[in-house]
XYZ file of C-alpha atoms in Angstrom:
603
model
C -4.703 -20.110 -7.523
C -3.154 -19.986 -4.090
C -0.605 -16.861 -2.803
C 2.325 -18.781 -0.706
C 2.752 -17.818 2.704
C 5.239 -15.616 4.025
C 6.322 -18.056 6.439
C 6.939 -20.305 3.248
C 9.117 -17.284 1.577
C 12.475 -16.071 2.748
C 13.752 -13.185 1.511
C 17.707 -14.089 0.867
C 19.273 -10.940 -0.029
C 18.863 -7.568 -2.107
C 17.118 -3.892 -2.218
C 13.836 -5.454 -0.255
C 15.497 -7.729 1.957
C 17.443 -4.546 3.359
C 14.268 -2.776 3.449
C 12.979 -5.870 5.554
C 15.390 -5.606 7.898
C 15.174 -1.993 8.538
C 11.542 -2.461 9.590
C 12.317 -5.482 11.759
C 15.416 -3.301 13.548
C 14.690 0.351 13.543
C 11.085 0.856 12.009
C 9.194 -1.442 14.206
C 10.665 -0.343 17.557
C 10.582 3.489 16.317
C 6.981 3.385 15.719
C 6.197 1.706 19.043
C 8.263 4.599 20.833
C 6.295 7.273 19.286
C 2.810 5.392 20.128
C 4.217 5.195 23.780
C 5.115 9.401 24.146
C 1.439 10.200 22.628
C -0.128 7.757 25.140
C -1.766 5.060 22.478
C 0.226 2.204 24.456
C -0.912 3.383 27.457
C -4.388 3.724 26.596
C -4.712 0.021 26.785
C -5.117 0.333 30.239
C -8.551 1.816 29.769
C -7.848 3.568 32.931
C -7.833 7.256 31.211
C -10.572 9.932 32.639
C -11.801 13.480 32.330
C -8.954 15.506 32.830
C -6.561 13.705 31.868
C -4.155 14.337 29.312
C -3.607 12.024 26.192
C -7.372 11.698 25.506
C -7.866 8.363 23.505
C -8.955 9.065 19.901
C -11.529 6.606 18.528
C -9.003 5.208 16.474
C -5.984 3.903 18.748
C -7.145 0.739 18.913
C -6.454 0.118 14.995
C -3.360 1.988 15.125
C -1.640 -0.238 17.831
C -3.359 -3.539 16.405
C -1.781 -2.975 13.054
C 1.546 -2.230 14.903
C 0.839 -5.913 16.892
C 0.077 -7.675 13.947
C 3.837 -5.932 12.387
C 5.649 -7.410 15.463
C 3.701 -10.841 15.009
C 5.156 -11.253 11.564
C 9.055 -10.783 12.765
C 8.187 -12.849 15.407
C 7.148 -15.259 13.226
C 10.491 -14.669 11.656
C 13.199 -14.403 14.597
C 13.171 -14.510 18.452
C 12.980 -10.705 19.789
C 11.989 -10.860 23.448
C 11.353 -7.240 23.951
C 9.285 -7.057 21.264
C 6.990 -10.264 22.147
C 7.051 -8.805 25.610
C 5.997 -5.619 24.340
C 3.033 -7.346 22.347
C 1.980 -10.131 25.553
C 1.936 -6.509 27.153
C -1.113 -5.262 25.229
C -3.105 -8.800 24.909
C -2.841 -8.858 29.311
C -4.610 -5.094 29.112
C -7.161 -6.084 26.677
C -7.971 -9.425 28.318
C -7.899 -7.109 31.472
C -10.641 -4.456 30.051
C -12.445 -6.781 27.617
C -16.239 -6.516 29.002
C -18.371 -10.095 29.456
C -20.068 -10.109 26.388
C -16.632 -9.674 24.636
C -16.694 -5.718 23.699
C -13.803 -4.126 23.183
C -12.774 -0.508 22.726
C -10.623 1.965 24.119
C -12.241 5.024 23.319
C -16.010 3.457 24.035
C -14.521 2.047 27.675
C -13.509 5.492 28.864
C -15.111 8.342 26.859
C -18.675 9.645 26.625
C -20.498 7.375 24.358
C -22.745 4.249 23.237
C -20.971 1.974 21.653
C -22.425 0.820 18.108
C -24.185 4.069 17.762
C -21.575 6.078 15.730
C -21.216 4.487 12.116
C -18.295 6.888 12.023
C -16.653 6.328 14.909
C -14.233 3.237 13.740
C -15.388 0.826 16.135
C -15.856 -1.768 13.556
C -12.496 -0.687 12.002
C -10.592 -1.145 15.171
C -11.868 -4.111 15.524
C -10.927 -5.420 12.162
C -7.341 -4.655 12.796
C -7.605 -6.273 16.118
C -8.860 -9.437 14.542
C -5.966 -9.294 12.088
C -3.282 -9.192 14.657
C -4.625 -11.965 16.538
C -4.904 -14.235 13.619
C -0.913 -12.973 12.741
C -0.147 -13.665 16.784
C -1.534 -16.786 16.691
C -0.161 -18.158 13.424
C 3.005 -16.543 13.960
C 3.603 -18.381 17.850
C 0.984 -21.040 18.015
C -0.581 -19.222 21.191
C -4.525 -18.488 20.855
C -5.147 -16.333 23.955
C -5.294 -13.796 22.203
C -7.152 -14.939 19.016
C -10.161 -16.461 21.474
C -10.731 -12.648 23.025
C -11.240 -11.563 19.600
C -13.418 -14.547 18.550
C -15.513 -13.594 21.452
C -15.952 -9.984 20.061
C -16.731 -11.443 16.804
C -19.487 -13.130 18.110
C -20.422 -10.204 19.673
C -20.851 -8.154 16.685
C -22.413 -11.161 15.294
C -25.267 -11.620 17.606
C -25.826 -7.027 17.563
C -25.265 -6.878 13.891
C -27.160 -9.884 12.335
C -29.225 -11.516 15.326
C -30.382 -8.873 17.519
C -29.663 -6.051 14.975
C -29.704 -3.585 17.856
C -26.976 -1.461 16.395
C -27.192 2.360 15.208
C -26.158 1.562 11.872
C -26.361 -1.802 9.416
C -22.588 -1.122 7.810
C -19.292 -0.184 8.780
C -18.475 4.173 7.954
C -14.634 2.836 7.968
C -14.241 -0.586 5.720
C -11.692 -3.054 7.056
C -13.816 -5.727 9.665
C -15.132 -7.459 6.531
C -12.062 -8.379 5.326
C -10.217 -9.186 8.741
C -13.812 -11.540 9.532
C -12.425 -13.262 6.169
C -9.245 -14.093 7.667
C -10.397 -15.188 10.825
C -12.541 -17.224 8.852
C -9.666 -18.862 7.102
C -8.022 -19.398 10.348
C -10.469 -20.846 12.475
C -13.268 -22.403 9.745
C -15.878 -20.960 11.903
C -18.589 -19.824 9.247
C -20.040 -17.693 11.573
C -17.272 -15.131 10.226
C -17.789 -15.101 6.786
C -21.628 -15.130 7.080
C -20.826 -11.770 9.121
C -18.248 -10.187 6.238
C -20.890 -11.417 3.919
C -24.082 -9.794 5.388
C -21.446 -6.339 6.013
C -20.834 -6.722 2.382
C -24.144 -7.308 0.518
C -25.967 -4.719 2.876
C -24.016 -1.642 2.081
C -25.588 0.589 -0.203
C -29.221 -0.937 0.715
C -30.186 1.206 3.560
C -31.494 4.760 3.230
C -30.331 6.432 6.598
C -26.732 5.418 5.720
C -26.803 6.773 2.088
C -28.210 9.828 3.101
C -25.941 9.853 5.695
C -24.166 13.296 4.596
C -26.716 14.738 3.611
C -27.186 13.558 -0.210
C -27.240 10.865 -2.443
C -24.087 12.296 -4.037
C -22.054 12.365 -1.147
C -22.648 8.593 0.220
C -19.604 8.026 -2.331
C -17.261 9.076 0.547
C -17.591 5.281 1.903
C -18.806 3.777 -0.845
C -22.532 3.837 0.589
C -24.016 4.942 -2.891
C -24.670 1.693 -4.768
C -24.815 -2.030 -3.526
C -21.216 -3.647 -3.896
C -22.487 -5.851 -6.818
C -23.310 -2.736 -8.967
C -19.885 -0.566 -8.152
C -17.701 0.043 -11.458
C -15.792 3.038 -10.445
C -13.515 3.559 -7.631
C -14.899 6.202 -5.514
C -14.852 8.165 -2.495
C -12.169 7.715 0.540
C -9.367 5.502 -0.900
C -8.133 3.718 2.075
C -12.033 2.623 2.464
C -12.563 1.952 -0.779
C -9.653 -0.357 -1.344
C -10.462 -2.175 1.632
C -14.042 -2.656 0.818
C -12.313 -4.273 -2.504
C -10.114 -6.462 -0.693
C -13.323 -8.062 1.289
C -15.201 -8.070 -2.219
C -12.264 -10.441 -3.831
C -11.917 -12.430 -0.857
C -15.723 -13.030 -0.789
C -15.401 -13.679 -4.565
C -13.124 -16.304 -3.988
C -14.476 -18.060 -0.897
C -17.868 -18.325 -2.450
C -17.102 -18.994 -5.992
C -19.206 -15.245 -6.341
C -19.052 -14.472 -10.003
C -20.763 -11.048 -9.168
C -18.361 -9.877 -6.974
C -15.828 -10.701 -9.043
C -16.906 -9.277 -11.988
C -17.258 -5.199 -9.458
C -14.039 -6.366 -7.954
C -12.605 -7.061 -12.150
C -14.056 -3.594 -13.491
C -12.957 -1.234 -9.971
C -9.459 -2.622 -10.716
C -9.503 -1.608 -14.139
C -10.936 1.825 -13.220
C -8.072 2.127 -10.798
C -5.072 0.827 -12.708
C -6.214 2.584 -16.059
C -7.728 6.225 -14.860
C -6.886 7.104 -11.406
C -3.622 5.834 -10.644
C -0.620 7.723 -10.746
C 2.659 6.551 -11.987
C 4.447 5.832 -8.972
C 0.998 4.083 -8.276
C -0.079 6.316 -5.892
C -4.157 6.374 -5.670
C -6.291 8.791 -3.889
C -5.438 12.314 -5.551
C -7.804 14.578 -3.235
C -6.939 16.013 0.326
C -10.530 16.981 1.028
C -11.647 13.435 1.984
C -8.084 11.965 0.651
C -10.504 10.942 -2.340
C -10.311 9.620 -5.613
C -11.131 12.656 -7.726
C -12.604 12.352 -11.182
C -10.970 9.733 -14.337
C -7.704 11.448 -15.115
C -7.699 13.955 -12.689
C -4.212 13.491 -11.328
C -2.230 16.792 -9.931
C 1.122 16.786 -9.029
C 1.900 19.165 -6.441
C -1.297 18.695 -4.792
C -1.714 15.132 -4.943
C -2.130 13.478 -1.568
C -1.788 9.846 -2.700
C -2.036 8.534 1.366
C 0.468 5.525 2.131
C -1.783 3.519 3.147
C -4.294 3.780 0.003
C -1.572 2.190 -1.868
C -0.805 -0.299 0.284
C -4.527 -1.330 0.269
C -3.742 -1.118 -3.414
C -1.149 -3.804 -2.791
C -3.758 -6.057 -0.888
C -6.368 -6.055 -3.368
C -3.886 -6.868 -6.118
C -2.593 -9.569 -3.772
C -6.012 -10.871 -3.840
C -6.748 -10.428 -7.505
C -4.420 -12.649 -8.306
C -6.174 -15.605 -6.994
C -8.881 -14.380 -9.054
C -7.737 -13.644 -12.487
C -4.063 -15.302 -13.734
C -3.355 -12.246 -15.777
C 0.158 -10.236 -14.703
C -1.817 -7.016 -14.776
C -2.152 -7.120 -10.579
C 1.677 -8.098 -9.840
C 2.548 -5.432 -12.675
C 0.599 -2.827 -9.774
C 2.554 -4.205 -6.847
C 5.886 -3.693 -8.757
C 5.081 -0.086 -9.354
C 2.856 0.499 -6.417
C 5.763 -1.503 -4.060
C 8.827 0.240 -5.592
C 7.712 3.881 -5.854
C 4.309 5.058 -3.472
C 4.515 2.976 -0.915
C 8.718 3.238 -0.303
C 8.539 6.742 -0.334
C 6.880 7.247 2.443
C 10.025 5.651 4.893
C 12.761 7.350 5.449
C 16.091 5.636 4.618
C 16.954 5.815 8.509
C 13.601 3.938 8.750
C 12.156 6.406 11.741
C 10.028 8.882 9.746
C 7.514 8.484 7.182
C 4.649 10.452 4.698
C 1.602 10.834 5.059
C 1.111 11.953 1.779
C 2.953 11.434 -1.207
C 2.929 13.844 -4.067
C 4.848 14.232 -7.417
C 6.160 17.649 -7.274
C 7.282 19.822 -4.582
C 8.043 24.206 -5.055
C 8.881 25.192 -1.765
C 7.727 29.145 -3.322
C 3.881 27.430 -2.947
C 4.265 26.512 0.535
C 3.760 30.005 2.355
C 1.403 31.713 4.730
C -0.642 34.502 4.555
C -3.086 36.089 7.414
C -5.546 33.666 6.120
C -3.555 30.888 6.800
C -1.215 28.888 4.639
C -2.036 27.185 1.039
C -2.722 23.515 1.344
C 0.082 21.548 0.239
C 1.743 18.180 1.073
C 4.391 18.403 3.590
C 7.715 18.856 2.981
C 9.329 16.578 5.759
C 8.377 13.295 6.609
C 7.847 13.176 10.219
C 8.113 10.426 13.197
C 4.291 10.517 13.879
C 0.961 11.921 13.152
C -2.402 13.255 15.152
C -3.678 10.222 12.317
C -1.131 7.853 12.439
C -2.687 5.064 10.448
C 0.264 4.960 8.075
C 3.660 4.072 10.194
C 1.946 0.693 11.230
C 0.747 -0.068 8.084
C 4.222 -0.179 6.790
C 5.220 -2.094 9.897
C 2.817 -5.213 8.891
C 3.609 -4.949 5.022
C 7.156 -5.251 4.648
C 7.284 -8.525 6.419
C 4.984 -10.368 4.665
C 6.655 -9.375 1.485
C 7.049 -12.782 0.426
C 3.595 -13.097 -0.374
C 4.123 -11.263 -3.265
C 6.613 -13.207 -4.932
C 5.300 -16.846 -6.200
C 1.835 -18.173 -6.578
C 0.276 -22.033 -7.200
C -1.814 -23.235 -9.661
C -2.137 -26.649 -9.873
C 1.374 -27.735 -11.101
C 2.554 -24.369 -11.997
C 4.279 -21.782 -10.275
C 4.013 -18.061 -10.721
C 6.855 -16.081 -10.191
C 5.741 -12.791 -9.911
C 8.453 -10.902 -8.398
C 11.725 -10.515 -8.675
C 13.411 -10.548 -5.320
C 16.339 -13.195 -4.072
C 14.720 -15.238 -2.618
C 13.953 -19.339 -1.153
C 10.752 -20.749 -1.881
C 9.879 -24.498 0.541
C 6.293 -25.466 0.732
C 4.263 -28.715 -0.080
C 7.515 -30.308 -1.845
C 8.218 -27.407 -4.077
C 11.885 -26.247 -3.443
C 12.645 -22.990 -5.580
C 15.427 -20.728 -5.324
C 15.748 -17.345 -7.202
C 18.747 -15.079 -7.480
C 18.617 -11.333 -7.967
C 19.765 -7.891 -7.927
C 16.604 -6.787 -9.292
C 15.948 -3.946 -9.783
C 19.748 -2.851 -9.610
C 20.226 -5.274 -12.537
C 17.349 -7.040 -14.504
C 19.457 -10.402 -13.977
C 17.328 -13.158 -12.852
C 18.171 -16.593 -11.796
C 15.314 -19.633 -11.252
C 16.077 -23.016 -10.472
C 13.232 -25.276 -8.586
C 12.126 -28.493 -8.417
C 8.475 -30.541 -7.725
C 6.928 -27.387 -10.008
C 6.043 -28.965 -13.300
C 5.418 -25.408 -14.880
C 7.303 -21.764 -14.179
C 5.504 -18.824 -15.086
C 7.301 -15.867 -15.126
C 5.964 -12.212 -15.171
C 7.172 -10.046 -18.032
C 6.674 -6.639 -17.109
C 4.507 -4.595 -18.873
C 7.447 -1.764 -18.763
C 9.510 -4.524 -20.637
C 10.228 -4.236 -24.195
C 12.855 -6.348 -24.427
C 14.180 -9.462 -22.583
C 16.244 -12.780 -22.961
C 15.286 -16.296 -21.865
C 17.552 -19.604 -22.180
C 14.346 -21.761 -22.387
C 11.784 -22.249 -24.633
C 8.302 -20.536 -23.386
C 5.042 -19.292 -24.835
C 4.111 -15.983 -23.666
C 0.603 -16.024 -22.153
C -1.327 -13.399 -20.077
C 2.081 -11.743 -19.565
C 3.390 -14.699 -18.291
C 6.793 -16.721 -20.018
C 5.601 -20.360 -19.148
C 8.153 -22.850 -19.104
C 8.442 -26.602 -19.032
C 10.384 -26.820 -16.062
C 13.129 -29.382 -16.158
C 14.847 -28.971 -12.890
C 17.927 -27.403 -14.755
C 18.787 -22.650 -13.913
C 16.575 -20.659 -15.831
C 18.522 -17.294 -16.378
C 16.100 -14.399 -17.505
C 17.360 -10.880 -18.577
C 15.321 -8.024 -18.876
C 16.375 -5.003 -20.608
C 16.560 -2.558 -17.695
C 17.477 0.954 -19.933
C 16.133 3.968 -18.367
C 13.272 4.865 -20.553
C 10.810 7.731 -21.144
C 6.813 7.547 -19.813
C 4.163 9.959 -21.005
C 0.939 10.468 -19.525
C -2.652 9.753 -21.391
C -3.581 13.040 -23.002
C -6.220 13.414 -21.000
C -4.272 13.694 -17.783
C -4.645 17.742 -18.038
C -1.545 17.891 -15.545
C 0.830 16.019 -17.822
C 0.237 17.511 -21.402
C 3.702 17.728 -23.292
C 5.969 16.203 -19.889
C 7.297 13.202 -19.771
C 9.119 10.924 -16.880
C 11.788 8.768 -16.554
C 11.581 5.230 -15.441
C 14.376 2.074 -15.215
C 12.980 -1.386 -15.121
C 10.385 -0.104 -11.724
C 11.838 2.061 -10.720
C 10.384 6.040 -11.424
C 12.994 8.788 -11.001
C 12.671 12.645 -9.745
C 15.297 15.563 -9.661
C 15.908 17.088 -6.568
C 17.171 20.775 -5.466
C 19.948 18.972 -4.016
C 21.512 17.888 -7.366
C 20.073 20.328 -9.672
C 18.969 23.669 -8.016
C 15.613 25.131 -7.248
C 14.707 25.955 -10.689
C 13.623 22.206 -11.464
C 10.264 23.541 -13.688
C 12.543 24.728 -16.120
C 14.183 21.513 -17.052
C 13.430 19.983 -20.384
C 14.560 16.299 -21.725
C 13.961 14.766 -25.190
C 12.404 10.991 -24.911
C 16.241 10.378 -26.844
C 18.337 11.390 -23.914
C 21.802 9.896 -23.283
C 22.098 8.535 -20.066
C 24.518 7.599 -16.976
C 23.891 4.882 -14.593
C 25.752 5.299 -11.327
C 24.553 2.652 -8.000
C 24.309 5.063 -5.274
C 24.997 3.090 -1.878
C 23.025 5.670 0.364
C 20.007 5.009 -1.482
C 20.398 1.251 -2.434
C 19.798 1.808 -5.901
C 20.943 3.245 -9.167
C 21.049 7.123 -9.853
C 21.034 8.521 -13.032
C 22.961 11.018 -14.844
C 20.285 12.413 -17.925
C 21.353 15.093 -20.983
C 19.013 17.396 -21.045
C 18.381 20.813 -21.233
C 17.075 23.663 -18.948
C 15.862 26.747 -20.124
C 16.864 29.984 -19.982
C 15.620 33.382 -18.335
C 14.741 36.131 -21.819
C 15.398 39.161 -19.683
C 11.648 40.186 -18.960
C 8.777 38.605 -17.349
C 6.709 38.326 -20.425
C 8.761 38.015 -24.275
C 8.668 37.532 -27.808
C 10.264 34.212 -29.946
C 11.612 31.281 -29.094
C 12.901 30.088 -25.743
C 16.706 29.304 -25.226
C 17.977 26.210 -24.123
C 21.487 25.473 -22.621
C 22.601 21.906 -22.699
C 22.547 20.559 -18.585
C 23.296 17.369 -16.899
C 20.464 16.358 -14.582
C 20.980 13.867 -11.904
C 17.766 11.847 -11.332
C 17.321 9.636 -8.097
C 14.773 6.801 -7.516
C 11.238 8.511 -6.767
C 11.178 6.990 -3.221
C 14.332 8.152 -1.609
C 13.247 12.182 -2.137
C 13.285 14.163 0.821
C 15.733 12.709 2.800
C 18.467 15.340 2.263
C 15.946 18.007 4.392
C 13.269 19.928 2.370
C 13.713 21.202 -1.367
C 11.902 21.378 -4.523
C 10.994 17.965 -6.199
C 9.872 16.456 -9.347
C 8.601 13.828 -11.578
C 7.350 15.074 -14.716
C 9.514 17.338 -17.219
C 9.186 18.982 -20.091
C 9.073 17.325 -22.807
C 11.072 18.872 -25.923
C 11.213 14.851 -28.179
C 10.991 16.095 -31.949
């Protein structure tokens, strides 16, 4: 099973082709702006001392790379000489400041420090997320220069890590190099790479110092430093690592035929996708660490549910896929895509979460003299102290054609439904959409033998003018070269938690085809906690052009005050219209109460 390349994927038109374009006009150059007023862009000129402001944090380096490797993909895309300036910019200061033996770091160059000393210090994850944006540069404009610095710090790490094994630590505190050695693998066949990701891989989890690291055995679960890869069945610890760690476990999996790893990388994504992951497929449920918390743990109001967990969440799916042909991993990036990681932009594109929780009551978020409660923000803002996340969503929405089609042998998956052009290898396949507006879906394509096409799992119902056979949640079709027209029944439609998700007992939330929907103070006041729907509810679909998607208008109830704080009998209900929007356009009509889950009152 192969992914397609984004290069080999246009996006034609529709919701995520707007949101494309937003990144590649406003989101990309508003994220740069903000790295240049806190001094990250500048910081590439190593040139920073004691004294100065805008100390470099140990984690600028990643921050920017991720932002290059953004501006690499629209590059790849469309001409934009500012922007390629902008990025030639930042390769001339690191081939500037890039020491002989091929080290690179900003923090290391300029600040107090031995480099390779710190396992928590991010060195290795910088430099993971600079080899990623010089394998994007490079196959994005067919220059190297920058890809050769990086292949020289590589072989760096190679020759500390593995050959001299002079370093402070065996394995990286922050996952991400193993997966970008992968992919510089891929690019340049050197097997000097994935021997590297490999020996990063198999040795975590071996090595005493590092598992005692904070102190106990029980705590190594932070990074994921408490059991050897091969023996991990439970998603654990910092998110963001953990999913990344996952991502270099499938690729290994795949590279090496590794029936081991794929068999830890088959049971963490079924400990994700069935007990920790929220409905808007938001991962990562604890602030103190931003953790996975226990199975079925999942708050609301506190839930942190970082941006860039789930769109880790989104790579390791991406990579599952090649694994296993089952629709369970594009059925995550659908909900993952559409709901956690979307609401974290702005619809103006220049501000963004952090966090992103399920339920906001302003009446939490106060202060006292011992300081305020500890709740997600309100606001999204332009940029953070940590501002892992803005790039992150710089470098994903590009490559969103990815996600669409796969290859195996003959066949073609069609795993997403976005208008779009498929052209690679002979293989000419065109899809119309207004998914998720609409569920109507048009396929035609030739040199593909075999269409597959994902049924959701949220679909019940759904029409198809071909014959198929429904396998693995695929509709496979004998593909004659003639349209395909698909329907699914998009009817809004009423979720309910597992029973055991303590924060969810007797609610219920409304979804349409995707697509998860919230009230807002906006449209329906402050007392949101007191609305009730039935699982029955009549409903009105209105397209709402300042979101890009459909509203809805739902019959339900709310109920009423009983005169006293504490009374006898049954609570009164009055009959209210509640206008739901799309989960990941809240917030963008200034602060105000928020939320998912309602009461449920289905007899």
């Amino acid at each position: 099973m192969r992914n397609f390349s984004y290069k080999e994927v246009e996006l034609v038109s529709g919701y995520l082709k707007n949101k494309q374009e937003l990144n590649e006009t406003v989101t990309i150059n508003a994220v740069y702006d903000r790295f240049e007023e806190t001094g990250r862009i500048k910081a590439f000129n190593c040139d920073w001392k004691e004294g100065d402001e805008q100390k470099p944090h140990h984690f600028w380096d990643s921050d920017v790379a991720k932002w290059m490797e953004g501006a690499a993909y629209i590059l790849a895309r469309r001409r934009d000489d500012e922007l390629e300036r902008r990025v030639e910019s930042l390769i001339d200061c690191i081939e500037a400041n890039q020491g002989e033996d091929g080290y690179f770091n900003i923090y290391y160059t300029v600040c107090a420090g031995e480099r390779f000393t710190n396992r928590n210090d991010h060195e290795l994850y910088c430099a993971g997320h600079l080899f990623e944006a010089a394998v994007a540069y490079a196959q994005a404009t067919g220059r190297e220069r920058f890809l050769k610095l990086m292949e020289k710090y590589a072989h760096y790490i190679y020759k500390v890590f593995v050959l001299e094994k002079s370093a402070g630590f065996v394995t990286p505190g922050h996952e991400e190099i193993e997966l970008a050695l992968v992919r510089l693998y891929r690019y340049t066949r050197n097997k000097e790479y994935l021997e590297l990701a490999s020996f990063f891989i198999e040795q975590r989890g071996r090595h005493e110092k590092e598992i005692m690291a904070f102190g106990s055995r029980e705590l190594a679960d932070y990074n994921q430093s408490h059991l050897p890869v091969r023996e991990q069945r439970e998603a654990v610890g910092h998110a963001v690592r953990a999913v990344y760690l996952y991502c270099a476990m499938a690729d290994l999996a795949f590279e090496l035929e590794d029936e081991g790893l794929k068999e830890a990388c088959l049971a963490l994504f079924e400990d994700i996708a069935g007990r920790k992951m929220y409905v808007t497929g938001g991962l990562g449920s604890c602030y103190l660490g931003e953790c996975f918390s226990k199975p079925f743990n999942l708050p609301n109001s506190q839930a942190y549910n970082e941006t860039c967990a789930g769109i880790g969440l989104m790579f390791f799916c991406l990579r599952m896929q090649k694994l296993d042909n089952r629709s369970a991993y594009a059925d995550v990036i659908e909900r993952v895509l559409y709901n956690g990681v979307l609401s974290a932009l702005s619809l103006d594109g220049r501000s963004f979460f952090y966090e992103n929780p399920l339920e906001i009551t302003c009446l939490e978020h106060f202060s006292s003299i011992f300081g305020p409660l500890r709740f997600p923000a309100l606001s999204r803002a332009q940029s953070f102290e940590c501002s892992c996340c803005p790039p992150n969503i710089n470098r994903l929405l590009p490559v969103l054609g990815e996600y669409i089609y796969a290859q195996d042998g003959d066949a073609i998956y069609i795993n997403q439904f976005v208008s779009s052009i498929l052209k690679a290898d002979g293989i000419c396949l065109r899809q119309e959409t207004n998914y998720p507006i609409d569920g109507k879906i048009s396929v035609q394509a030739s040199g593909a033998a075999v269409l597959k096409i994902r049924i959701p799992s949220w679909c019940e119902k759904f029409t198809l003018n071909r014959p198929y056979t429904l396998k693995n949640g695929y509709a496979e079709i004998i593909n004659d070269g003639g349209r395909i027209e698909l329907e699914l029944d998009m009817t809004p439609f009423a979720v309910r938690a597992d029973a055991r998700v303590q924060a969810d007992v007797n609610k219920l939330c409304i979804q349409a085809g995707p697509v998860v929907y919230c009230a807002e103070w906006a449209d329906n006041g402050d007392n949101l906690h007191a609305l009730c729907l039935s699982s029955d509810f009549k409903c009105k679909i209105e397209y709402d052009p300042s979101i890009g998607l459909n509203a809805l208008e739902i019959s339900g109830f709310e109920a009423c005050s009983q005169g006293g704080l504490y009374t006898r009998g049954r609570r009164e209900l009055k009959e209210k219209k509640i206008r739901l929007i799309p989960y990941n356009a809240f917030a963008n009509r200034g602060p105000g109460d928020m939320l998912v889950w309602f009461n449920d009152i289905t007899r």
